[in-house]
Amino acid sequence: MWIGTVSLLPEMFQALHHGVIGRAIEHNKIQLNHWQIRDYTEDTHKTVDDKPFGGGPGMVLMAEPLYQAISATKAAAPITPRVICLSPQGKIFNQSAAKQMAKTKTPLVFVCGRYEGIDERLIEDCIDEEWSIGDYVISGGEFAAMTMIDAIVRLIPGVLGHEASAEQDSYMDNLLDYPHYTRPAVWRGKSTPAVLMDGNHQEIANWRQKQRLGRTWLRRQHLLNRVSINPFEQKLLTQFLSEHNVGEPNE
Ligand code: 4GN
């Protein structure tokens, strides 16, 4: 999979060249290249921003340097890429979107703005899709792009080395994870749930599934509405809620 970024701070993306994603690059699972918008200016001061028409605070990223930088990424991509812009106005990114992007393996270009925003005409003419990582504002699109890139690349087969395929079904996407424990068995007086120490793999699987359903019910009711729960899972959830002094669901 081929990924390009367009930004005023391409050095920030070095964070992706470590850990799981860094290894995916080394093993040629992905190609990740970075473009500096300032390299596509024509004036001696390398100007990329100007005052907003209509007045107001801050500066706006000019259309032309971005247009030239995006054109350079398109010339370098193996086939026409999807050009993505990160902003709070975008569609909220989630695990389903990450899965779809990892599956199609279409080349992606992430355009990262700064200042007050990007000239709207550039967005209209050059951006295929606007995405948001959540309803909050950050200083630039780079961290949002890195979040999306990490979420997508770890789903490419062979990148995680384990469980990447088990995580692929939509049922799992819409349930929160179960709690994890490791040595020591007792830490500062707090013990590990006994079921995890007894070696009964079916009981462990049932306990974990119960935790996933219960935690999702408590913390993300809207996700639980997306999954169909079979009678056994309904029983696990009812057990969890009575163990946690919560009334029956759907009453
Ligand atoms: C993305 C970008 C938040 C998100 C951003 C988000 C940079 N903030 N929620 N800030 O995904 C003006 C120009 C704001 C780019 C943008």
Coordinates of N, CA and C and ligand atoms in Angstrom, one line a residue:
M1 N 0.8 -1.2 0.0 CA 0.0 0.0 0.0 C 0.9 1.2 0.0
W2 N 0.5 2.2 -0.8 CA 1.3 3.4 -1.0 C 0.5 4.6 -0.3
I3 N 1.3 5.3 0.6 CA 0.7 6.4 1.4 C 1.6 7.7 1.2
G4 N 1.0 8.8 0.9 CA 1.7 10.1 0.9 C 1.1 11.1 1.9
T5 N 2.0 12.0 2.4 CA 1.5 13.1 3.2 C 1.9 14.4 2.6
V6 N 1.1 15.4 2.8 CA 1.4 16.8 2.4 C 1.2 17.7 3.6
S7 N 2.3 18.4 4.0 CA 2.2 19.1 5.2 C 3.3 20.2 5.3
L8 N 3.2 21.1 6.2 CA 4.2 22.1 6.5 C 5.2 21.6 7.5
L9 N 4.9 20.5 8.2 CA 5.8 19.9 9.2 C 6.0 18.4 8.9
P10 N 6.6 18.0 7.8 CA 6.8 16.6 7.5 C 7.6 15.9 8.5
E11 N 8.5 16.6 9.2 CA 9.3 15.9 10.3 C 8.4 15.2 11.3
M12 N 7.2 15.8 11.5 CA 6.3 15.1 12.6 C 6.1 13.7 12.2
F13 N 6.0 13.3 10.9 CA 5.7 12.0 10.5 C 6.8 11.0 10.8
Q14 N 7.9 11.4 11.3 CA 9.0 10.5 11.7 C 8.4 9.6 12.8
A15 N 7.5 10.1 13.6 CA 6.9 9.2 14.6 C 6.3 7.9 14.1
L16 N 5.9 7.9 12.8 CA 5.3 6.7 12.2 C 6.4 5.7 11.8
H17 N 7.7 6.2 11.7 CA 8.8 5.3 11.3 C 9.4 4.5 12.4
H18 N 8.6 4.4 13.5 CA 9.0 3.6 14.7 C 7.9 2.5 14.9
G19 N 8.2 1.5 15.7 CA 7.2 0.6 16.2 C 6.6 -0.3 15.1
V20 N 5.4 -0.6 15.2 CA 4.7 -1.5 14.3 C 4.7 -0.9 12.9
I21 N 4.4 0.4 12.7 CA 4.3 1.0 11.4 C 5.7 1.1 10.8
G22 N 6.7 1.4 11.6 CA 8.1 1.4 11.1 C 8.5 0.1 10.5
R23 N 8.1 -1.0 11.2 CA 8.5 -2.3 10.8 C 7.7 -2.7 9.5
A24 N 6.5 -2.2 9.4 CA 5.7 -2.4 8.1 C 6.4 -1.8 6.9
I25 N 7.0 -0.6 7.2 CA 7.8 0.1 6.1 C 9.0 -0.7 5.7
E26 N 9.8 -1.1 6.8 CA 11.0 -1.9 6.6 C 10.7 -3.2 5.8
H27 N 9.6 -3.8 6.1 CA 9.2 -5.1 5.4 C 8.4 -4.9 4.1
N28 N 8.4 -3.6 3.6 CA 7.8 -3.3 2.3 C 6.3 -3.6 2.3
K29 N 5.6 -3.6 3.5 CA 4.2 -3.8 3.5 C 3.5 -2.5 3.0
I30 N 4.1 -1.3 3.3 CA 3.7 0.0 2.9 C 4.9 0.8 2.4
Q31 N 4.6 1.8 1.5 CA 5.5 2.8 1.2 C 4.9 4.1 1.7
L32 N 5.7 4.9 2.5 CA 5.2 6.1 3.2 C 6.2 7.2 2.8
N33 N 5.6 8.2 2.0 CA 6.5 9.3 1.6 C 5.8 10.7 2.0
H34 N 6.7 11.7 2.3 CA 6.2 13.0 2.8 C 6.6 14.1 1.9
W35 N 5.7 15.0 1.6 CA 5.9 16.2 0.8 C 5.8 17.5 1.7
Q36 N 6.7 18.4 1.5 CA 6.7 19.7 2.2 C 6.1 20.7 1.3
I37 N 5.0 21.3 1.8 CA 4.2 22.3 1.0 C 5.1 23.5 0.6
R38 N 6.0 23.9 1.5 CA 6.9 25.0 1.2 C 7.8 24.8 0.0
D39 N 8.0 23.6 -0.4 CA 8.9 23.3 -1.5 C 8.1 23.6 -2.8
Y40 N 6.8 23.9 -2.8 CA 6.0 24.2 -4.0 C 5.6 25.6 -4.1
T41 N 6.3 26.5 -3.4 CA 6.1 28.0 -3.5 C 7.0 28.5 -4.6
E42 N 6.7 29.7 -5.1 CA 7.5 30.3 -6.2 C 8.3 31.6 -5.7
D43 N 7.8 32.2 -4.6 CA 8.4 33.5 -4.2 C 9.6 33.2 -3.3
T44 N 10.4 34.3 -3.1 CA 11.7 34.1 -2.4 C 11.4 33.9 -0.9
H45 N 10.3 34.3 -0.4 CA 10.0 34.1 1.1 C 9.3 32.8 1.3
K46 N 9.0 32.0 0.3 CA 8.4 30.7 0.4 C 7.0 30.8 1.1
T47 N 6.2 31.8 0.7 CA 4.9 32.1 1.4 C 3.9 31.0 1.1
V48 N 3.3 30.5 2.2 CA 2.2 29.5 2.1 C 0.9 29.9 2.6
D49 N 0.9 31.1 3.3 CA -0.4 31.5 3.9 C -0.6 33.0 3.7
D50 N -1.8 33.5 3.8 CA -2.2 34.9 3.7 C -3.4 35.2 4.5
K51 N -3.7 36.5 4.7 CA -4.8 36.9 5.5 C -6.2 36.5 4.9
P52 N -7.1 36.2 5.8 CA -8.5 35.7 5.3 C -9.2 36.9 4.7
F53 N -9.8 36.7 3.5 CA -10.7 37.6 2.9 C -11.9 37.7 3.8
G54 N -12.4 38.9 4.0 CA -13.5 39.1 4.9 C -13.1 39.4 6.4
G55 N -11.8 39.3 6.6 CA -11.2 39.7 7.9 C -11.3 38.5 8.9
G56 N -10.9 38.8 10.1 CA -10.9 37.7 11.1 C -9.5 37.3 11.5
P57 N -9.3 36.5 12.6 CA -8.0 36.2 13.1 C -7.3 35.2 12.3
G58 N -6.0 35.2 12.4 CA -5.1 34.1 11.9 C -4.9 34.2 10.4
M59 N -4.4 33.1 9.8 CA -4.0 33.1 8.4 C -4.7 31.9 7.8
V60 N -4.7 31.9 6.4 CA -5.3 30.8 5.7 C -4.3 30.2 4.7
L61 N -4.2 28.9 4.6 CA -3.3 28.3 3.7 C -3.7 28.5 2.3
M62 N -2.8 29.1 1.5 CA -3.1 29.4 0.1 C -3.3 28.2 -0.8
A63 N -4.2 28.3 -1.8 CA -4.5 27.2 -2.7 C -3.3 26.7 -3.5
E64 N -2.6 27.6 -4.1 CA -1.6 27.2 -5.2 C -0.5 26.3 -4.7
P65 N 0.2 26.7 -3.6 CA 1.3 25.8 -3.1 C 0.7 24.4 -2.8
L66 N -0.5 24.3 -2.2 CA -1.1 23.0 -1.9 C -1.4 22.3 -3.2
Y67 N -1.9 23.0 -4.2 CA -2.3 22.4 -5.5 C -1.0 21.7 -6.1
Q68 N 0.1 22.5 -6.1 CA 1.3 22.0 -6.7 C 1.9 20.8 -5.9
A69 N 1.8 20.8 -4.6 CA 2.3 19.7 -3.7 C 1.5 18.5 -4.0
I70 N 0.1 18.6 -4.0 CA -0.8 17.5 -4.2 C -0.5 16.9 -5.6
S71 N -0.3 17.8 -6.6 CA 0.0 17.3 -8.0 C 1.3 16.4 -8.0
A72 N 2.3 16.9 -7.2 CA 3.6 16.1 -7.1 C 3.3 14.7 -6.5
T73 N 2.4 14.6 -5.5 CA 2.1 13.3 -4.9 C 1.4 12.4 -5.9
K74 N 0.5 13.0 -6.7 CA -0.2 12.2 -7.7 C 0.7 11.7 -8.8
A75 N 1.7 12.5 -9.1 CA 2.7 12.0 -10.1 C 3.6 10.9 -9.6
A76 N 3.8 10.9 -8.2 CA 4.6 9.8 -7.6 C 3.9 8.5 -7.3
A77 N 2.5 8.7 -7.1 CA 1.7 7.5 -6.7 C 1.7 6.5 -7.9
P78 N 1.6 5.2 -7.6 CA 1.5 4.1 -8.6 C 0.3 4.2 -9.5
I79 N -0.9 4.5 -8.8 CA -2.1 4.8 -9.5 C -2.8 6.0 -8.9
T80 N -3.8 6.5 -9.5 CA -4.5 7.7 -8.9 C -4.9 7.5 -7.4
P81 N -4.4 8.3 -6.5 CA -4.7 8.1 -5.1 C -6.0 8.7 -4.7
R82 N -6.6 8.3 -3.5 CA -7.7 9.0 -2.9 C -7.0 10.2 -2.1
V83 N -7.4 11.4 -2.4 CA -6.8 12.5 -1.7 C -7.7 12.9 -0.5
I84 N -7.2 12.8 0.7 CA -7.9 13.0 2.0 C -7.4 14.2 2.7
C85 N -8.3 15.0 3.2 CA -8.0 16.1 4.0 C -8.5 15.9 5.5
L86 N -7.7 16.3 6.5 CA -8.1 16.1 7.9 C -8.7 17.4 8.4
S87 N -9.9 17.3 8.9 CA -10.5 18.5 9.5 C -11.7 18.2 10.4
P88 N -12.0 19.1 11.3 CA -13.2 18.8 12.2 C -14.5 18.8 11.4
Q89 N -14.5 19.3 10.1 CA -15.7 19.3 9.3 C -15.9 17.9 8.6
G90 N -14.9 17.0 8.7 CA -14.9 15.8 8.0 C -15.9 14.7 8.6
K91 N -16.0 13.6 7.9 CA -16.8 12.5 8.4 C -16.0 11.8 9.5
I92 N -16.7 11.4 10.5 CA -16.0 10.9 11.7 C -15.4 9.5 11.3
F93 N -14.1 9.4 11.5 CA -13.3 8.2 11.2 C -13.6 7.1 12.2
N94 N -13.8 5.8 11.8 CA -13.9 4.7 12.7 C -13.3 3.5 12.2
Q95 N -13.4 2.4 13.0 CA -12.8 1.1 12.6 C -13.3 0.6 11.3
S96 N -14.6 0.8 11.0 CA -15.1 0.3 9.7 C -14.4 1.0 8.5
A97 N -14.2 2.3 8.7 CA -13.6 3.1 7.6 C -12.1 2.7 7.5
A98 N -11.4 2.4 8.6 CA -10.0 1.9 8.6 C -10.0 0.6 7.8
K99 N -10.9 -0.3 8.1 CA -10.9 -1.6 7.5 C -11.1 -1.5 6.0
Q100 N -12.0 -0.6 5.6 CA -12.3 -0.5 4.2 C -11.1 0.0 3.4
M101 N -10.4 1.0 4.0 CA -9.2 1.6 3.4 C -8.0 0.6 3.3
A102 N -7.9 -0.3 4.4 CA -6.9 -1.3 4.4 C -7.1 -2.4 3.4
K103 N -8.4 -2.7 3.2 CA -8.8 -3.8 2.3 C -8.6 -3.4 0.8
T104 N -9.0 -2.2 0.4 CA -9.0 -1.8 -1.0 C -7.5 -1.5 -1.4
K105 N -6.7 -1.1 -0.4 CA -5.3 -0.7 -0.6 C -5.1 0.3 -1.7
T106 N -6.1 1.1 -2.0 CA -6.0 2.3 -2.9 C -4.9 3.2 -2.3
P107 N -4.0 3.7 -3.1 CA -3.0 4.7 -2.6 C -3.8 5.9 -1.9
L108 N -3.2 6.4 -0.8 CA -3.9 7.5 -0.1 C -2.9 8.7 0.0
V109 N -3.4 9.9 -0.1 CA -2.7 11.1 0.2 C -3.4 11.8 1.3
F110 N -2.7 12.1 2.4 CA -3.2 12.9 3.5 C -2.8 14.3 3.5
V111 N -3.7 15.3 3.2 CA -3.3 16.7 3.2 C -3.6 17.3 4.5
C112 N -2.5 17.9 5.1 CA -2.6 18.4 6.5 C -2.5 19.9 6.5
G113 N -3.6 20.5 6.9 CA -3.6 22.0 7.1 C -3.1 22.5 8.4
R114 N -2.8 23.8 8.5 CA -2.5 24.4 9.7 C -3.2 25.8 9.7
Y115 N -2.9 26.6 10.7 CA -3.4 28.0 10.8 C -5.0 27.9 11.0
E116 N -5.7 28.9 10.4 CA -7.2 28.9 10.6 C -7.9 27.9 9.6
G117 N -7.2 27.5 8.5 CA -7.9 26.6 7.6 C -7.2 26.7 6.2
I118 N -7.8 25.9 5.3 CA -7.3 25.8 3.9 C -8.3 26.6 3.0
D119 N -7.8 27.3 2.0 CA -8.6 27.9 1.0 C -9.7 26.9 0.5
E120 N -11.0 27.3 0.6 CA -12.1 26.4 0.3 C -12.0 25.9 -1.2
R121 N -11.5 26.7 -2.1 CA -11.5 26.3 -3.5 C -10.5 25.2 -3.7
L122 N -9.5 25.1 -3.0 CA -8.5 24.0 -3.1 C -9.3 22.7 -2.6
I123 N -10.0 22.8 -1.5 CA -10.8 21.6 -1.0 C -11.8 21.2 -2.1
E124 N -12.5 22.1 -2.6 CA -13.5 21.7 -3.7 C -12.9 21.1 -4.9
D125 N -11.7 21.5 -5.3 CA -11.1 21.1 -6.6 C -10.2 19.8 -6.4
C126 N -9.5 19.7 -5.3 CA -8.5 18.7 -5.1 C -8.7 17.6 -4.1
I127 N -9.6 17.8 -3.2 CA -9.8 16.9 -2.1 C -11.0 16.0 -2.4
D128 N -10.7 14.6 -2.3 CA -11.8 13.7 -2.6 C -12.7 13.5 -1.4
E129 N -12.1 13.4 -0.2 CA -12.8 13.1 1.0 C -12.2 13.9 2.2
E130 N -13.1 14.5 3.1 CA -12.7 15.1 4.3 C -13.0 14.2 5.4
W131 N -12.0 13.9 6.3 CA -12.2 13.0 7.5 C -11.9 13.7 8.8
S132 N -12.5 13.3 9.8 CA -12.2 13.9 11.2 C -12.0 12.7 12.1
I133 N -11.0 12.8 13.0 CA -10.7 11.8 14.0 C -11.6 12.0 15.3
G134 N -12.4 13.0 15.3 CA -13.3 13.2 16.5 C -13.7 14.7 16.6
D135 N -14.7 15.0 17.4 CA -15.2 16.4 17.5 C -14.4 17.2 18.5
Y136 N -13.1 17.6 18.1 CA -12.3 18.5 18.8 C -11.3 19.1 17.8
V137 N -10.7 20.2 18.2 CA -9.8 20.9 17.3 C -8.4 20.7 17.7
I138 N -7.4 20.4 16.8 CA -6.0 20.4 17.1 C -5.3 21.4 16.2
S139 N -4.0 21.6 16.4 CA -3.3 22.7 15.8 C -3.0 22.5 14.3
G140 N -3.0 21.2 13.9 CA -2.7 20.8 12.5 C -3.2 19.5 12.2
G141 N -3.3 19.1 10.9 CA -3.8 17.9 10.5 C -2.9 16.7 10.7
E142 N -1.6 17.0 11.1 CA -0.6 15.9 11.1 C -1.0 14.7 12.1
F143 N -1.3 15.1 13.3 CA -1.6 14.1 14.3 C -2.9 13.3 13.9
A144 N -3.8 14.0 13.3 CA -5.0 13.3 12.8 C -4.7 12.3 11.7
A145 N -3.8 12.7 10.7 CA -3.4 11.9 9.6 C -2.6 10.7 10.2
M146 N -1.7 10.9 11.2 CA -0.9 9.8 11.8 C -1.8 8.8 12.5
T147 N -2.9 9.3 13.1 CA -3.9 8.4 13.8 C -4.5 7.5 12.7
M148 N -5.0 8.1 11.6 CA -5.7 7.3 10.6 C -4.7 6.3 10.0
I149 N -3.5 6.8 9.6 CA -2.5 5.9 9.0 C -2.2 4.7 9.9
D150 N -2.0 4.9 11.2 CA -1.7 3.8 12.1 C -2.9 2.8 12.2
A151 N -4.1 3.4 12.3 CA -5.3 2.5 12.3 C -5.5 1.7 11.1
I152 N -5.1 2.3 9.9 CA -5.3 1.5 8.6 C -4.2 0.5 8.5
V153 N -2.9 0.9 8.7 CA -1.8 0.1 8.3 C -1.7 -1.2 9.2
R154 N -2.1 -1.0 10.5 CA -2.1 -2.2 11.4 C -3.1 -3.3 11.0
L155 N -4.0 -3.0 10.1 CA -5.0 -3.9 9.6 C -4.5 -4.7 8.3
I156 N -3.4 -4.2 7.7 CA -2.9 -4.9 6.5 C -2.3 -6.2 6.9
P157 N -2.7 -7.3 6.3 CA -2.3 -8.7 6.6 C -0.7 -8.7 6.7
G158 N -0.2 -9.3 7.8 CA 1.2 -9.5 8.0 C 1.8 -8.3 8.8
V159 N 1.1 -7.2 9.0 CA 1.7 -6.1 9.8 C 1.8 -6.4 11.3
L160 N 0.7 -6.9 11.8 CA 0.7 -7.2 13.3 C 1.3 -8.5 13.6
G161 N 1.3 -9.4 12.6 CA 1.9 -10.8 12.8 C 0.9 -11.7 13.5
H162 N 0.0 -11.2 14.3 CA -1.0 -12.0 15.0 C -2.4 -11.3 14.9
E163 N -3.4 -12.0 15.1 CA -4.8 -11.6 15.3 C -5.3 -10.5 14.3
A164 N -4.5 -10.0 13.4 CA -5.0 -9.0 12.4 C -6.2 -9.5 11.7
S165 N -6.3 -10.8 11.4 CA -7.4 -11.4 10.7 C -8.6 -11.6 11.6
A166 N -8.3 -12.0 12.9 CA -9.4 -12.2 13.8 C -10.2 -10.9 14.1
E167 N -9.4 -9.8 14.0 CA -10.0 -8.5 14.3 C -10.8 -7.9 13.1
Q168 N -10.9 -8.8 12.0 CA -11.5 -8.2 10.8 C -13.0 -8.3 10.7
D169 N -13.7 -9.0 11.6 CA -15.1 -9.0 11.4 C -15.8 -7.9 12.1
S170 N -16.9 -7.4 11.5 CA -17.5 -6.2 12.0 C -18.1 -6.3 13.4
Y171 N -18.5 -7.6 13.8 CA -19.0 -7.8 15.1 C -18.0 -7.3 16.1
M172 N -16.7 -7.8 16.0 CA -15.7 -7.4 16.9 C -15.4 -5.9 16.9
D173 N -15.6 -5.2 15.7 CA -15.4 -3.8 15.6 C -16.3 -3.0 16.6
N174 N -17.5 -3.5 16.8 CA -18.5 -2.8 17.6 C -18.6 -3.2 19.0
L175 N -17.6 -4.0 19.5 CA -17.6 -4.3 21.0 C -16.2 -3.8 21.5
L176 N -16.3 -3.2 22.7 CA -15.1 -2.8 23.4 C -14.3 -4.1 23.8
D177 N -13.0 -3.9 24.1 CA -12.1 -5.0 24.5 C -12.4 -5.4 26.0
Y178 N -12.0 -6.6 26.3 CA -12.1 -7.2 27.7 C -10.8 -6.7 28.5
P179 N -10.9 -6.7 29.8 CA -9.7 -6.3 30.6 C -8.6 -7.3 30.5
H180 N -7.3 -6.8 30.6 CA -6.1 -7.7 30.5 C -5.4 -7.7 31.8
Y181 N -4.7 -8.8 32.1 CA -3.9 -8.9 33.3 C -2.6 -9.7 33.0
T182 N -1.5 -9.4 33.7 CA -0.3 -10.1 33.6 C 0.4 -10.2 35.0
R183 N 1.5 -10.9 35.1 CA 2.2 -11.1 36.4 C 2.6 -9.7 37.0
P184 N 2.5 -9.6 38.3 CA 2.2 -10.7 39.3 C 0.7 -10.9 39.4
A185 N 0.4 -12.1 39.9 CA -1.1 -12.5 40.0 C -1.7 -11.6 41.0
V186 N -1.0 -11.2 42.1 CA -1.5 -10.2 43.0 C -0.6 -9.0 43.0
W187 N -1.1 -7.8 42.7 CA -0.4 -6.6 42.6 C -0.9 -5.6 43.6
R188 N -0.1 -5.2 44.6 CA -0.5 -4.3 45.7 C -1.9 -4.6 46.3
G189 N -2.0 -5.9 46.6 CA -3.2 -6.4 47.2 C -4.4 -6.7 46.3
K190 N -4.2 -6.3 45.0 CA -5.3 -6.6 44.0 C -5.1 -7.8 43.3
S191 N -6.0 -8.8 43.3 CA -5.8 -10.1 42.6 C -6.3 -10.0 41.2
T192 N -5.9 -11.1 40.4 CA -6.4 -11.3 39.1 C -7.7 -12.1 39.1
P193 N -8.7 -11.8 38.3 CA -9.9 -12.7 38.3 C -9.5 -14.2 38.3
A194 N -10.1 -15.0 39.2 CA -9.7 -16.4 39.3 C -9.8 -17.2 38.0
V195 N -10.9 -16.9 37.3 CA -11.1 -17.6 36.0 C -9.9 -17.6 35.1
L196 N -9.2 -16.5 35.1 CA -8.0 -16.4 34.2 C -6.8 -17.3 34.6
M197 N -6.8 -17.7 35.9 CA -5.7 -18.5 36.5 C -6.0 -20.0 36.5
D198 N -7.2 -20.4 36.1 CA -7.6 -21.8 36.3 C -7.4 -22.6 35.0
G199 N -7.1 -22.0 33.9 CA -6.7 -22.8 32.7 C -7.9 -23.4 31.9
N200 N -9.1 -23.0 32.3 CA -10.3 -23.5 31.5 C -10.6 -22.6 30.4
H201 N -10.1 -23.0 29.2 CA -10.1 -22.0 28.0 C -11.5 -21.6 27.6
Q202 N -12.5 -22.5 27.8 CA -13.9 -22.2 27.4 C -14.4 -21.2 28.4
E203 N -14.2 -21.4 29.7 CA -14.6 -20.4 30.7 C -14.0 -19.1 30.6
I204 N -12.7 -19.0 30.2 CA -12.0 -17.8 29.9 C -12.6 -17.0 28.8
A205 N -12.9 -17.8 27.7 CA -13.5 -17.1 26.5 C -14.9 -16.6 26.9
N206 N -15.7 -17.3 27.7 CA -17.0 -16.8 28.1 C -16.9 -15.6 28.9
W207 N -15.9 -15.6 29.9 CA -15.7 -14.5 30.8 C -15.3 -13.2 30.0
R208 N -14.4 -13.4 29.0 CA -14.0 -12.3 28.2 C -15.1 -11.7 27.4
Q209 N -15.9 -12.6 26.8 CA -17.1 -12.2 26.0 C -18.1 -11.4 26.9
K210 N -18.3 -11.9 28.1 CA -19.2 -11.2 29.0 C -18.6 -9.8 29.4
Q211 N -17.3 -9.7 29.6 CA -16.7 -8.4 29.9 C -16.9 -7.4 28.7
R212 N -16.7 -7.9 27.5 CA -16.8 -7.1 26.3 C -18.2 -6.6 26.1
L213 N -19.2 -7.4 26.3 CA -20.6 -7.0 26.2 C -21.0 -6.0 27.3
G214 N -20.6 -6.4 28.6 CA -20.9 -5.5 29.7 C -20.3 -4.1 29.6
R215 N -19.0 -4.1 29.3 CA -18.3 -2.8 29.2 C -18.9 -2.0 28.1
T216 N -19.2 -2.6 26.9 CA -19.8 -1.9 25.8 C -21.2 -1.3 26.3
W217 N -22.0 -2.1 27.0 CA -23.3 -1.6 27.5 C -23.1 -0.4 28.4
L218 N -22.1 -0.5 29.3 CA -21.9 0.5 30.3 C -21.3 1.8 29.6
R219 N -20.4 1.7 28.6 CA -19.6 2.8 28.2 C -20.0 3.3 26.8
R220 N -20.6 2.4 25.9 CA -20.9 2.8 24.5 C -22.2 2.1 24.0
Q221 N -23.3 2.6 24.6 CA -24.6 1.9 24.3 C -24.8 1.9 22.8
H222 N -24.4 3.0 22.1 CA -24.7 3.1 20.7 C -24.0 2.0 19.8
L223 N -22.8 1.6 20.3 CA -22.1 0.5 19.6 C -22.9 -0.8 19.8
L224 N -23.4 -1.1 20.9 CA -24.1 -2.3 21.2 C -25.4 -2.4 20.3
N225 N -26.0 -1.3 20.0 CA -27.2 -1.3 19.1 C -26.8 -1.8 17.7
R226 N -25.5 -1.7 17.3 CA -25.1 -2.2 16.0 C -24.8 -3.7 15.9
V227 N -24.7 -4.4 17.0 CA -24.4 -5.8 16.9 C -25.7 -6.6 17.3
S228 N -25.8 -7.7 16.6 CA -26.9 -8.6 17.0 C -26.4 -9.6 18.0
I229 N -27.1 -9.7 19.1 CA -26.6 -10.5 20.3 C -27.5 -11.8 20.3
N230 N -26.8 -13.0 20.3 CA -27.5 -14.3 20.4 C -28.0 -14.5 21.8
P231 N -28.8 -15.5 22.0 CA -29.4 -15.8 23.4 C -28.3 -16.0 24.4
F232 N -27.2 -16.7 24.1 CA -26.1 -17.0 25.0 C -25.5 -15.6 25.4
E233 N -25.2 -14.8 24.5 CA -24.6 -13.5 24.8 C -25.5 -12.6 25.6
Q234 N -26.8 -12.7 25.3 CA -27.8 -12.0 26.1 C -27.7 -12.4 27.6
K235 N -27.6 -13.7 27.8 CA -27.4 -14.3 29.1 C -26.1 -13.7 29.8
L236 N -25.0 -13.7 29.0 CA -23.8 -13.2 29.6 C -23.9 -11.7 30.0
L237 N -24.6 -11.0 29.1 CA -24.8 -9.5 29.4 C -25.7 -9.3 30.7
T238 N -26.7 -10.1 30.8 CA -27.6 -10.0 31.9 C -26.9 -10.4 33.2
Q239 N -26.0 -11.4 33.1 CA -25.2 -11.8 34.3 C -24.3 -10.7 34.7
F240 N -23.6 -10.1 33.7 CA -22.6 -9.0 33.9 C -23.3 -7.8 34.6
L241 N -24.5 -7.5 34.1 CA -25.2 -6.3 34.7 C -25.7 -6.6 36.1
S242 N -26.2 -7.8 36.4 CA -26.6 -8.1 37.8 C -25.4 -8.1 38.7
E243 N -24.2 -8.7 38.2 CA -23.0 -8.6 39.0 C -22.5 -7.2 39.3
H244 N -22.9 -6.3 38.4 CA -22.4 -4.9 38.5 C -23.6 -4.0 39.0
N245 N -24.6 -4.6 39.6 CA -25.7 -3.8 40.2 C -26.4 -2.9 39.2
V246 N -26.5 -3.3 37.9 CA -27.2 -2.5 36.9 C -28.5 -3.3 36.6
G247 N -29.6 -2.6 36.3 CA -30.9 -3.2 36.0 C -30.8 -3.9 34.6
E248 N -31.8 -4.7 34.3 CA -31.8 -5.4 33.0 C -31.7 -4.5 31.9
P249 N -31.0 -4.9 30.8 CA -31.0 -4.0 29.6 C -32.4 -4.2 28.9
N250 N -32.7 -3.2 28.1 CA -34.0 -3.2 27.3 C -35.2 -3.2 28.2
E251 N -35.2 -2.5 29.3 CA -36.4 -2.5 30.1 C -36.8 -1.0 30.4
Ligands
4GN1 C1 -8.3 17.7 12.1 C2 -7.5 18.8 11.9 C3 -9.0 18.6 14.2 C4 -9.1 17.6 13.3 C5 -7.5 19.8 12.9 C6 -9.9 16.4 13.5 C7 -6.2 21.3 11.6 N1 -8.3 19.6 14.0 N2 -10.9 16.5 14.5 N3 -6.8 20.9 12.8 O1 -9.8 15.4 12.8 C8 -7.5 24.3 10.3 C9 -6.7 23.8 9.2 C10 -7.8 23.1 11.2 C11 -6.5 22.3 9.4 C12 -7.2 21.9 10.6

